[in-house]
mmCIF file of C-alpha atoms in Angstrom:
data_model
loop_
_atom_site.group_PDB
_atom_site.id
_atom_site.type_symbol
_atom_site.label_atom_id
_atom_site.label_comp_id
_atom_site.label_asym_id
_atom_site.label_seq_id
_atom_site.Cartn_x
_atom_site.Cartn_y
_atom_site.Cartn_z
ATOM 1 C CA UNK A 1 -48.316 9.405 -221.865
ATOM 2 C CA UNK A 2 -44.614 9.166 -222.866
ATOM 3 C CA UNK A 3 -42.028 11.948 -222.654
ATOM 4 C CA UNK A 4 -42.523 13.120 -226.265
ATOM 5 C CA UNK A 5 -46.242 13.635 -225.697
ATOM 6 C CA UNK A 6 -45.558 15.275 -222.347
ATOM 7 C CA UNK A 7 -43.217 17.815 -223.922
ATOM 8 C CA UNK A 8 -45.641 18.548 -226.741
ATOM 9 C CA UNK A 9 -48.179 19.616 -224.138
ATOM 10 C CA UNK A 10 -45.548 21.506 -222.127
ATOM 11 C CA UNK A 11 -44.693 23.477 -225.283
ATOM 12 C CA UNK A 12 -48.418 24.069 -225.768
ATOM 13 C CA UNK A 13 -48.692 25.347 -222.196
ATOM 14 C CA UNK A 14 -45.692 27.670 -222.676
ATOM 15 C CA UNK A 15 -47.263 29.249 -225.754
ATOM 16 C CA UNK A 16 -50.662 29.531 -224.067
ATOM 17 C CA UNK A 17 -49.134 31.249 -221.023
ATOM 18 C CA UNK A 18 -47.003 33.481 -223.261
ATOM 19 C CA UNK A 19 -49.968 34.703 -225.310
ATOM 20 C CA UNK A 20 -52.019 35.169 -222.145
ATOM 21 C CA UNK A 21 -49.328 37.284 -220.453
ATOM 22 C CA UNK A 22 -47.613 39.034 -223.350
ATOM 23 C CA UNK A 23 -50.937 39.497 -225.100
ATOM 24 C CA UNK A 24 -52.163 42.100 -222.646
ATOM 25 C CA UNK A 25 -48.971 44.181 -222.674
ATOM 26 C CA UNK A 26 -48.927 44.124 -226.493
ATOM 27 C CA UNK A 27 -52.557 45.196 -226.327
ATOM 28 C CA UNK A 28 -51.955 48.034 -223.859
ATOM 29 C CA UNK A 29 -49.180 49.408 -226.044
ATOM 30 C CA UNK A 30 -51.320 49.189 -229.181
ATOM 31 C CA UNK A 31 -54.186 50.973 -227.426
ATOM 32 C CA UNK A 32 -52.014 53.839 -226.194
ATOM 33 C CA UNK A 33 -52.466 56.054 -229.304
ATOM 34 C CA UNK A 34 -56.246 55.547 -229.156
ATOM 35 C CA UNK A 35 -57.064 56.202 -225.502
ATOM 36 C CA UNK A 36 -54.242 58.337 -224.021
ATOM 37 C CA UNK A 37 -54.760 62.039 -224.685
ATOM 38 C CA UNK A 38 -51.782 63.583 -222.891
ATOM 39 C CA UNK A 39 -48.344 62.733 -221.547
ATOM 40 C CA UNK A 40 -49.592 61.951 -218.042
ATOM 41 C CA UNK A 41 -52.065 59.393 -219.411
ATOM 42 C CA UNK A 42 -49.411 57.858 -221.646
ATOM 43 C CA UNK A 43 -47.145 57.446 -218.613
ATOM 44 C CA UNK A 44 -49.994 55.859 -216.685
ATOM 45 C CA UNK A 45 -50.556 53.264 -219.408
ATOM 46 C CA UNK A 46 -46.856 52.443 -219.534
ATOM 47 C CA UNK A 47 -46.827 52.031 -215.755
ATOM 48 C CA UNK A 48 -49.650 49.486 -215.896
ATOM 49 C CA UNK A 49 -47.361 47.060 -217.737
ATOM 50 C CA UNK A 50 -43.994 48.390 -216.551
ATOM 51 C CA UNK A 51 -43.317 45.725 -213.888
ATOM 52 C CA UNK A 52 -44.453 42.845 -216.105
ATOM 53 C CA UNK A 53 -43.623 43.140 -219.802
ATOM 54 C CA UNK A 54 -40.014 41.902 -219.704
ATOM 55 C CA UNK A 55 -40.864 38.988 -217.395
ATOM 56 C CA UNK A 56 -43.677 37.925 -219.714
ATOM 57 C CA UNK A 57 -41.157 37.347 -222.506
ATOM 58 C CA UNK A 58 -39.589 34.537 -220.484
ATOM 59 C CA UNK A 59 -42.295 32.178 -221.695
ATOM 60 C CA UNK A 60 -41.477 32.468 -225.384
ATOM 61 C CA UNK A 61 -37.820 31.819 -224.545
ATOM 62 C CA UNK A 62 -38.916 28.730 -222.621
ATOM 63 C CA UNK A 63 -41.082 27.581 -225.535
ATOM 64 C CA UNK A 64 -38.259 28.056 -228.062
ATOM 65 C CA UNK A 65 -35.748 26.341 -225.791
ATOM 66 C CA UNK A 66 -38.095 23.437 -225.151
ATOM 67 C CA UNK A 67 -38.705 22.916 -228.883
ATOM 68 C CA UNK A 68 -34.974 23.104 -229.597
ATOM 69 C CA UNK A 69 -34.131 20.500 -226.969
ATOM 70 C CA UNK A 70 -37.061 18.117 -227.337
ATOM 71 C CA UNK A 71 -38.146 18.462 -231.003
ATOM 72 C CA UNK A 72 -35.018 19.503 -232.969
ATOM 73 C CA UNK A 73 -36.498 18.682 -236.399
ATOM 74 C CA UNK A 74 -39.550 20.813 -235.603
ATOM 75 C CA UNK A 75 -37.284 23.631 -234.441
ATOM 76 C CA UNK A 76 -35.123 23.439 -237.583
ATOM 77 C CA UNK A 77 -38.029 23.349 -240.036
ATOM 78 C CA UNK A 78 -39.989 26.071 -238.262
ATOM 79 C CA UNK A 79 -37.044 28.438 -237.891
ATOM 80 C CA UNK A 80 -35.922 27.850 -241.483
ATOM 81 C CA UNK A 81 -39.356 28.325 -243.009
ATOM 82 C CA UNK A 82 -40.408 31.290 -240.869
ATOM 83 C CA UNK A 83 -37.007 32.871 -240.330
ATOM 84 C CA UNK A 84 -38.053 36.370 -241.547
ATOM 85 C CA UNK A 85 -40.936 36.428 -239.078
ATOM 86 C CA UNK A 86 -38.829 35.359 -236.114
ATOM 87 C CA UNK A 87 -36.134 37.897 -237.041
ATOM 88 C CA UNK A 88 -38.760 40.663 -237.224
ATOM 89 C CA UNK A 89 -40.211 39.626 -233.856
ATOM 90 C CA UNK A 90 -36.764 39.707 -232.245
ATOM 91 C CA UNK A 91 -35.899 43.140 -233.673
ATOM 92 C CA UNK A 92 -39.324 44.503 -232.708
ATOM 93 C CA UNK A 93 -38.996 43.286 -229.113
ATOM 94 C CA UNK A 94 -35.540 44.833 -228.844
ATOM 95 C CA UNK A 95 -36.827 48.177 -230.145
ATOM 96 C CA UNK A 96 -39.825 48.011 -227.835
ATOM 97 C CA UNK A 97 -37.700 47.408 -224.764
ATOM 98 C CA UNK A 98 -35.346 50.248 -225.648
ATOM 99 C CA UNK A 99 -38.338 52.551 -226.214
ATOM 100 C CA UNK A 100 -39.756 51.880 -222.745
ATOM 101 C CA UNK A 101 -36.417 52.728 -221.141
ATOM 102 C CA UNK A 102 -35.455 55.739 -223.279
ATOM 103 C CA UNK A 103 -38.690 57.693 -223.869
ATOM 104 C CA UNK A 104 -38.640 59.556 -220.541
ATOM 105 C CA UNK A 105 -34.919 60.270 -220.460
ATOM 106 C CA UNK A 106 -35.145 63.527 -222.437
ATOM 107 C CA UNK A 107 -37.774 66.219 -221.970
ATOM 108 C CA UNK A 108 -38.377 66.704 -225.668
ATOM 109 C CA UNK A 109 -41.659 66.084 -227.460
ATOM 110 C CA UNK A 110 -40.074 64.819 -230.696
ATOM 111 C CA UNK A 111 -37.915 62.405 -228.671
ATOM 112 C CA UNK A 112 -40.949 60.975 -226.858
ATOM 113 C CA UNK A 113 -42.996 60.709 -230.057
ATOM 114 C CA UNK A 114 -40.185 58.799 -231.767
ATOM 115 C CA UNK A 115 -39.935 56.257 -228.958
ATOM 116 C CA UNK A 116 -43.728 56.006 -228.641
ATOM 117 C CA UNK A 117 -43.989 55.160 -232.339
ATOM 118 C CA UNK A 118 -41.131 52.678 -231.940
ATOM 119 C CA UNK A 119 -42.849 50.910 -229.047
ATOM 120 C CA UNK A 120 -46.209 50.729 -230.832
ATOM 121 C CA UNK A 121 -44.560 49.266 -233.946
ATOM 122 C CA UNK A 122 -42.560 46.971 -231.661
ATOM 123 C CA UNK A 123 -45.842 45.659 -230.236
ATOM 124 C CA UNK A 124 -47.755 45.463 -233.510
ATOM 125 C CA UNK A 125 -45.152 43.371 -235.350
ATOM 126 C CA UNK A 126 -45.054 40.514 -232.782
ATOM 127 C CA UNK A 127 -48.825 40.619 -232.241
ATOM 128 C CA UNK A 128 -49.430 40.229 -235.975
ATOM 129 C CA UNK A 129 -46.496 37.894 -236.641
ATOM 130 C CA UNK A 130 -47.483 35.417 -233.935
ATOM 131 C CA UNK A 131 -50.888 35.095 -235.579
ATOM 132 C CA UNK A 132 -49.153 34.387 -238.877
ATOM 133 C CA UNK A 133 -47.017 31.731 -237.205
ATOM 134 C CA UNK A 134 -49.931 30.002 -235.476
ATOM 135 C CA UNK A 135 -51.920 29.982 -238.723
ATOM 136 C CA UNK A 136 -48.863 28.642 -240.589
ATOM 137 C CA UNK A 137 -48.672 25.770 -238.089
ATOM 138 C CA UNK A 138 -52.251 24.868 -238.999
ATOM 139 C CA UNK A 139 -51.763 25.425 -242.730
ATOM 140 C CA UNK A 140 -48.451 23.579 -242.871
ATOM 141 C CA UNK A 141 -45.147 24.297 -244.578
ATOM 142 C CA UNK A 142 -43.452 22.693 -247.607
ATOM 143 C CA UNK A 143 -41.424 20.196 -245.587
ATOM 144 C CA UNK A 144 -39.701 17.409 -247.495
ATOM 145 C CA UNK A 145 -37.719 14.333 -246.550
ATOM 146 C CA UNK A 146 -35.849 14.426 -243.222
ATOM 147 C CA UNK A 147 -37.701 17.594 -242.226
ATOM 148 C CA UNK A 148 -35.905 19.766 -244.794
ATOM 149 C CA UNK A 149 -37.758 22.978 -245.663
ATOM 150 C CA UNK A 150 -38.261 23.240 -249.437
ATOM 151 C CA UNK A 151 -40.137 26.507 -249.793
ATOM 152 C CA UNK A 152 -39.294 30.158 -250.281
ATOM 153 C CA UNK A 153 -39.119 33.032 -247.814
ATOM 154 C CA UNK A 154 -42.825 33.749 -248.367
ATOM 155 C CA UNK A 155 -44.286 30.256 -248.825
ATOM 156 C CA UNK A 156 -46.302 30.631 -245.621
ATOM 157 C CA UNK A 157 -48.099 33.802 -246.784
ATOM 158 C CA UNK A 158 -51.759 33.171 -247.640
ATOM 159 C CA UNK A 159 -55.147 34.776 -246.914
ATOM 160 C CA UNK A 160 -55.529 32.336 -244.021
ATOM 161 C CA UNK A 161 -52.217 33.223 -242.337
ATOM 162 C CA UNK A 162 -52.751 36.961 -242.878
ATOM 163 C CA UNK A 163 -56.195 36.635 -241.310
ATOM 164 C CA UNK A 164 -54.537 34.818 -238.417
ATOM 165 C CA UNK A 165 -52.262 37.814 -237.872
ATOM 166 C CA UNK A 166 -55.223 40.179 -237.870
ATOM 167 C CA UNK A 167 -57.086 37.958 -235.414
ATOM 168 C CA UNK A 168 -54.310 37.826 -232.824
ATOM 169 C CA UNK A 169 -53.740 41.577 -233.085
ATOM 170 C CA UNK A 170 -57.388 42.387 -232.410
ATOM 171 C CA UNK A 171 -57.630 39.759 -229.677
ATOM 172 C CA UNK A 172 -54.570 41.180 -227.925
ATOM 173 C CA UNK A 173 -56.025 44.695 -228.095
ATOM 174 C CA UNK A 174 -59.192 43.412 -226.437
ATOM 175 C CA UNK A 175 -57.079 41.598 -223.840
ATOM 176 C CA UNK A 176 -55.071 44.755 -223.186
ATOM 177 C CA UNK A 177 -58.236 46.775 -222.658
ATOM 178 C CA UNK A 178 -59.583 44.304 -220.094
ATOM 179 C CA UNK A 179 -56.201 44.354 -218.332
ATOM 180 C CA UNK A 180 -56.396 48.157 -218.085
ATOM 181 C CA UNK A 181 -59.755 47.817 -216.349
ATOM 182 C CA UNK A 182 -57.922 45.978 -213.569
ATOM 183 C CA UNK A 183 -54.933 48.311 -213.384
ATOM 184 C CA UNK A 184 -56.402 51.812 -213.716
ATOM 185 C CA UNK A 185 -58.295 53.618 -210.966
ATOM 186 C CA UNK A 186 -61.999 53.039 -211.506
ATOM 187 C CA UNK A 187 -62.934 56.722 -211.155
ATOM 188 C CA UNK A 188 -60.545 57.977 -213.836
ATOM 189 C CA UNK A 189 -61.595 59.074 -217.300
ATOM 190 C CA UNK A 190 -58.884 56.809 -218.695
ATOM 191 C CA UNK A 191 -60.604 53.811 -217.103
ATOM 192 C CA UNK A 192 -63.878 54.771 -218.821
ATOM 193 C CA UNK A 193 -62.071 55.024 -222.164
ATOM 194 C CA UNK A 194 -60.517 51.596 -221.586
ATOM 195 C CA UNK A 195 -64.010 50.152 -221.114
ATOM 196 C CA UNK A 196 -65.193 51.706 -224.365
ATOM 197 C CA UNK A 197 -62.075 50.389 -226.093
ATOM 198 C CA UNK A 198 -62.788 46.891 -224.784
ATOM 199 C CA UNK A 199 -66.313 47.020 -226.233
ATOM 200 C CA UNK A 200 -65.166 48.406 -229.594
ATOM 201 C CA UNK A 201 -62.103 46.213 -230.151
ATOM 202 C CA UNK A 202 -63.945 43.283 -228.598
ATOM 203 C CA UNK A 203 -66.596 43.479 -231.301
ATOM 204 C CA UNK A 204 -63.925 43.463 -234.022
ATOM 205 C CA UNK A 205 -62.012 40.655 -232.295
ATOM 206 C CA UNK A 206 -65.175 38.536 -232.076
ATOM 207 C CA UNK A 207 -65.779 38.868 -235.816
ATOM 208 C CA UNK A 208 -62.114 38.035 -236.503
ATOM 209 C CA UNK A 209 -62.106 34.954 -234.244
ATOM 210 C CA UNK A 210 -65.293 33.603 -235.820
ATOM 211 C CA UNK A 211 -63.838 34.231 -239.276
ATOM 212 C CA UNK A 212 -60.617 32.435 -238.370
ATOM 213 C CA UNK A 213 -62.553 29.452 -237.006
ATOM 214 C CA UNK A 214 -64.608 29.322 -240.203
ATOM 215 C CA UNK A 215 -61.501 29.447 -242.419
ATOM 216 C CA UNK A 216 -59.795 26.841 -240.225
ATOM 217 C CA UNK A 217 -62.783 24.533 -240.602
ATOM 218 C CA UNK A 218 -63.489 25.050 -244.303
ATOM 219 C CA UNK A 219 -60.087 25.883 -245.793
ATOM 220 C CA UNK A 220 -57.561 24.114 -243.566
ATOM 221 C CA UNK A 221 -59.685 21.261 -242.135
ATOM 222 C CA UNK A 222 -58.424 22.090 -238.639
ATOM 223 C CA UNK A 223 -61.334 20.414 -236.873
ATOM 224 C CA UNK A 224 -61.792 17.374 -239.108
ATOM 225 C CA UNK A 225 -60.033 15.053 -236.665
ATOM 226 C CA UNK A 226 -61.889 16.400 -233.640
ATOM 227 C CA UNK A 227 -64.085 14.013 -231.761
ATOM 228 C CA UNK A 228 -66.911 15.089 -229.502
ATOM 229 C CA UNK A 229 -64.600 15.585 -226.510
ATOM 230 C CA UNK A 230 -62.180 17.671 -228.597
ATOM 231 C CA UNK A 231 -64.908 20.203 -229.347
ATOM 232 C CA UNK A 232 -65.123 21.124 -225.665
ATOM 233 C CA UNK A 233 -62.199 23.577 -225.860
ATOM 234 C CA UNK A 234 -63.418 25.457 -228.972
ATOM 235 C CA UNK A 235 -66.872 25.615 -227.404
ATOM 236 C CA UNK A 236 -65.417 26.989 -224.168
ATOM 237 C CA UNK A 237 -63.427 29.570 -226.155
ATOM 238 C CA UNK A 238 -66.663 30.707 -227.771
ATOM 239 C CA UNK A 239 -68.431 30.903 -224.413
ATOM 240 C CA UNK A 240 -65.642 32.896 -222.768
ATOM 241 C CA UNK A 241 -65.540 35.239 -225.770
ATOM 242 C CA UNK A 242 -69.240 35.915 -225.276
ATOM 243 C CA UNK A 243 -68.622 36.202 -221.528
ATOM 244 C CA UNK A 244 -66.286 39.155 -222.108
ATOM 245 C CA UNK A 245 -69.109 41.242 -223.540
ATOM 246 C CA UNK A 246 -71.504 40.239 -220.757
ATOM 247 C CA UNK A 247 -69.025 40.992 -217.966
ATOM 248 C CA UNK A 248 -68.162 44.364 -219.536
ATOM 249 C CA UNK A 249 -71.839 45.284 -219.568
ATOM 250 C CA UNK A 250 -72.155 44.239 -215.920
ATOM 251 C CA UNK A 251 -69.082 46.243 -214.928
ATOM 252 C CA UNK A 252 -67.220 43.156 -213.677
ATOM 253 C CA UNK A 253 -63.626 44.112 -214.464
ATOM 254 C CA UNK A 254 -61.985 41.033 -212.988
ATOM 255 C CA UNK A 255 -64.369 38.710 -214.783
ATOM 256 C CA UNK A 256 -63.781 40.540 -218.079
ATOM 257 C CA UNK A 257 -60.038 39.970 -217.815
ATOM 258 C CA UNK A 258 -60.524 36.342 -216.771
ATOM 259 C CA UNK A 259 -62.786 35.732 -219.771
ATOM 260 C CA UNK A 260 -60.364 37.309 -222.253
ATOM 261 C CA UNK A 261 -57.492 35.322 -220.700
ATOM 262 C CA UNK A 262 -59.392 32.037 -221.006
ATOM 263 C CA UNK A 263 -60.374 32.855 -224.581
ATOM 264 C CA UNK A 264 -56.711 33.174 -225.531
ATOM 265 C CA UNK A 265 -55.643 30.050 -223.622
ATOM 266 C CA UNK A 266 -58.466 27.911 -225.031
ATOM 267 C CA UNK A 267 -57.762 29.177 -228.559
ATOM 268 C CA UNK A 268 -54.049 28.327 -228.380
ATOM 269 C CA UNK A 269 -54.706 24.874 -226.957
ATOM 270 C CA UNK A 270 -57.321 24.278 -229.673
ATOM 271 C CA UNK A 271 -54.713 24.954 -232.375
ATOM 272 C CA UNK A 272 -52.234 22.490 -230.865
ATOM 273 C CA UNK A 273 -54.990 19.959 -230.248
ATOM 274 C CA UNK A 274 -55.844 20.212 -233.948
ATOM 275 C CA UNK A 275 -52.187 19.557 -234.832
ATOM 276 C CA UNK A 276 -51.728 16.530 -232.538
ATOM 277 C CA UNK A 277 -50.045 14.079 -233.181
ATOM 278 C CA UNK A 278 -48.332 16.303 -235.763
ATOM 279 C CA UNK A 279 -46.089 19.165 -234.751
ATOM 280 C CA UNK A 280 -45.856 20.600 -238.264
ATOM 281 C CA UNK A 281 -47.890 19.340 -241.247
ATOM 282 C CA UNK A 282 -46.227 19.246 -244.653
ATOM 283 C CA UNK A 283 -47.990 20.730 -247.670
ATOM 284 C CA UNK A 284 -45.996 18.317 -249.870
ATOM 285 C CA UNK A 285 -47.801 15.255 -248.532
ATOM 286 C CA UNK A 286 -48.768 13.592 -245.274
ATOM 287 C CA UNK A 287 -45.770 11.261 -245.534
ATOM 288 C CA UNK A 288 -43.538 14.250 -244.776
ATOM 289 C CA UNK A 289 -45.481 15.491 -241.742
ATOM 290 C CA UNK A 290 -43.365 16.118 -238.667
ATOM 291 C CA UNK A 291 -44.928 14.305 -235.737
ATOM 292 C CA UNK A 292 -44.150 14.028 -232.051
ATOM 293 C CA UNK A 293 -42.480 10.705 -232.911
ATOM 294 C CA UNK A 294 -40.232 11.465 -235.878
ATOM 295 C CA UNK A 295 -39.343 15.013 -234.745
ATOM 296 C CA UNK A 296 -38.480 14.326 -231.103
ATOM 297 C CA UNK A 297 -35.103 13.921 -229.420
ATOM 298 C CA UNK A 298 -33.764 10.686 -228.000
ATOM 299 C CA UNK A 299 -35.615 9.296 -224.943
ATOM 300 C CA UNK A 300 -32.723 10.067 -222.595
ATOM 301 C CA UNK A 301 -32.690 13.731 -223.676
ATOM 302 C CA UNK A 302 -36.426 13.940 -223.056
ATOM 303 C CA UNK A 303 -35.934 12.326 -219.660
ATOM 304 C CA UNK A 304 -33.249 14.847 -218.649
ATOM 305 C CA UNK A 305 -35.382 17.742 -219.917
ATOM 306 C CA UNK A 306 -38.273 16.485 -217.810
ATOM 307 C CA UNK A 307 -36.109 16.574 -214.678
ATOM 308 C CA UNK A 308 -34.827 20.079 -215.489
ATOM 309 C CA UNK A 309 -38.323 21.314 -216.318
ATOM 310 C CA UNK A 310 -39.726 19.827 -213.126
ATOM 311 C CA UNK A 311 -37.218 21.861 -211.103
ATOM 312 C CA UNK A 312 -37.242 25.234 -212.862
ATOM 313 C CA UNK A 313 -40.791 25.633 -214.186
ATOM 314 C CA UNK A 314 -42.348 25.828 -210.686
ATOM 315 C CA UNK A 315 -39.694 28.396 -209.686
ATOM 316 C CA UNK A 316 -40.488 30.591 -212.697
ATOM 317 C CA UNK A 317 -44.216 30.366 -212.031
ATOM 318 C CA UNK A 318 -43.722 31.203 -208.334
ATOM 319 C CA UNK A 319 -41.508 34.196 -209.113
ATOM 320 C CA UNK A 320 -43.954 35.638 -211.639
ATOM 321 C CA UNK A 321 -46.910 35.084 -209.330
ATOM 322 C CA UNK A 322 -45.057 36.983 -206.587
ATOM 323 C CA UNK A 323 -44.237 39.801 -209.022
ATOM 324 C CA UNK A 324 -47.890 40.207 -209.982
ATOM 325 C CA UNK A 325 -48.884 40.139 -206.329
ATOM 326 C CA UNK A 326 -46.412 42.860 -205.358
ATOM 327 C CA UNK A 327 -47.554 45.175 -208.171
ATOM 328 C CA UNK A 328 -51.246 44.384 -207.891
ATOM 329 C CA UNK A 329 -52.421 47.889 -206.932
ATOM 330 C CA UNK A 330 -54.266 50.113 -209.383
ATOM 331 C CA UNK A 331 -52.506 53.013 -211.079
ATOM 332 C CA UNK A 332 -53.677 56.562 -210.408
ATOM 333 C CA UNK A 333 -53.369 58.751 -213.483
ATOM 334 C CA UNK A 334 -52.424 61.749 -211.319
ATOM 335 C CA UNK A 335 -49.962 59.906 -209.093
ATOM 336 C CA UNK A 336 -46.788 61.961 -208.447
ATOM 337 C CA UNK A 337 -44.639 58.859 -209.002
ATOM 338 C CA UNK A 338 -45.509 58.977 -212.681
ATOM 339 C CA UNK A 339 -43.436 62.159 -213.046
ATOM 340 C CA UNK A 340 -40.040 60.620 -213.698
ATOM 341 C CA UNK A 341 -36.786 62.521 -213.389
ATOM 342 C CA UNK A 342 -35.759 64.300 -216.603
ATOM 343 C CA UNK A 343 -32.055 64.248 -217.328
ATOM 344 C CA UNK A 344 -32.020 66.943 -220.030
ATOM 345 C CA UNK A 345 -34.331 69.612 -221.388
ATOM 346 C CA UNK A 346 -35.755 70.323 -224.804
ATOM 347 C CA UNK A 347 -38.788 72.119 -226.157
#
């Protein structure tokens, strides 16, 4: 394996880790209006992801930086073609972060509702948009000679990409529900509601995933180049998806979260495996496809990036693992620490 191939799989790993980690905090935020019935429960849900959500975003920054440095043509075509989506994701993440910090600063119901709505929208937009982007990678973009994007601002919009957005949103909501089963006290009513949410949204997510696989096979020919060995990952994704339902029925919270995590990881890797050796297919003809060869940087750049990645990636992984270990304890809905200091008073 040469450096270009190595970095293609490193980018794949960054996206898989990002969707695995950020997927559950998007999901928790999207579930908040459905399962939290009062302010104390809303605070409890926020506290389940409070120590993690900003650190999880590191992985998308790593993925974007890695593409920029190692596959500049891919970066240019992708950012040009999907610029509105990336701009929306950035604005949504900014609004979401501000909402988490500001909602408890004023003891006013209208203030909290405004920031709650902002955070939910700030989670929905990236959850949906990332599905659009992943489906657009499979579908391809109108890329011409020298990797120049030749489409419009909405060339990527199709029933397939919209269905991809729906699929990731539902899958993240399922993932968020299984994460709550690990973080909330098992005797709380909120924990019981999280289990019901996992079953309900899990059923919808299963239908969406199967529909996306069908469209990818029939409409976009995603699996046409797959050999027997390549089908292992999609098969494992299907098995882990079924394993979520079984583990929920058995009351195995840890196994439920592990199964939903593996479903997301296997699904992301399947998409990139279907692309390989392309990084971005062109809808104008196979001659214009961006591949790991014609889209990559010079060998020396890839070599330097490999050294840098070898130093810093283990440090990032170690830091995040330590963070999750420190904040591993379950959240009590009635814990006094959830009552944050109010700096002003309203209604």
